[in-house]
């Protein structure tokens, strides 16, 4: 594989950070087809650097299934990408954190429902509008942390911070396919 690394990086004319506060989540079992970025080598080899992290083919769902919104707190959704593993066997660990306000029964029931599940999650970057995907065909995302806090002060924090994580051969991919929301 020999993809030219020409003009990698650079500056945006208006660089901003952050994510839109409404990530989308779908159970892994609800999909009939999950697509991944192209490979470094082999039959599905990428022709460009961009193809190594872009999912341009639509995922498909079972009838009546689709993504559900998680209504997060504004400016409280973030993504961290870390390279893990030993030399020659490295992967990326993608970690999405989402803060959700409140402590009602629907939120608490959601926490119970997702604690041992497998998911595909999409989060929209605020600046670029790119949807970053956590979870893949072989290694779906899981909830690795749930931290709820109801502080003593009346004006204190009452929220849950969700930590959603995957391990992958690529940093959180950019999904450009059709997004089907649950009706």
Coordinates of C-alpha atoms in Angstrom, one line a residue, residues 24 58 61 67 122 131 175-181:
X24 CA -27.5 9.2 17.7
X58 CA -25.1 3.6 3.8
X61 CA -31.5 -1.3 9.4
X67 CA -31.0 5.7 15.3
X122 CA -22.9 8.9 15.5
X131 CA -20.7 12.6 11.7
X175 CA -19.9 8.5 8.3
X176 CA -21.3 10.2 5.1
X177 CA -24.1 7.7 4.4
X178 CA -27.8 8.2 4.9
X179 CA -28.8 8.5 8.6
X180 CA -32.0 6.6 9.3
X181 CA -33.8 7.8 12.5

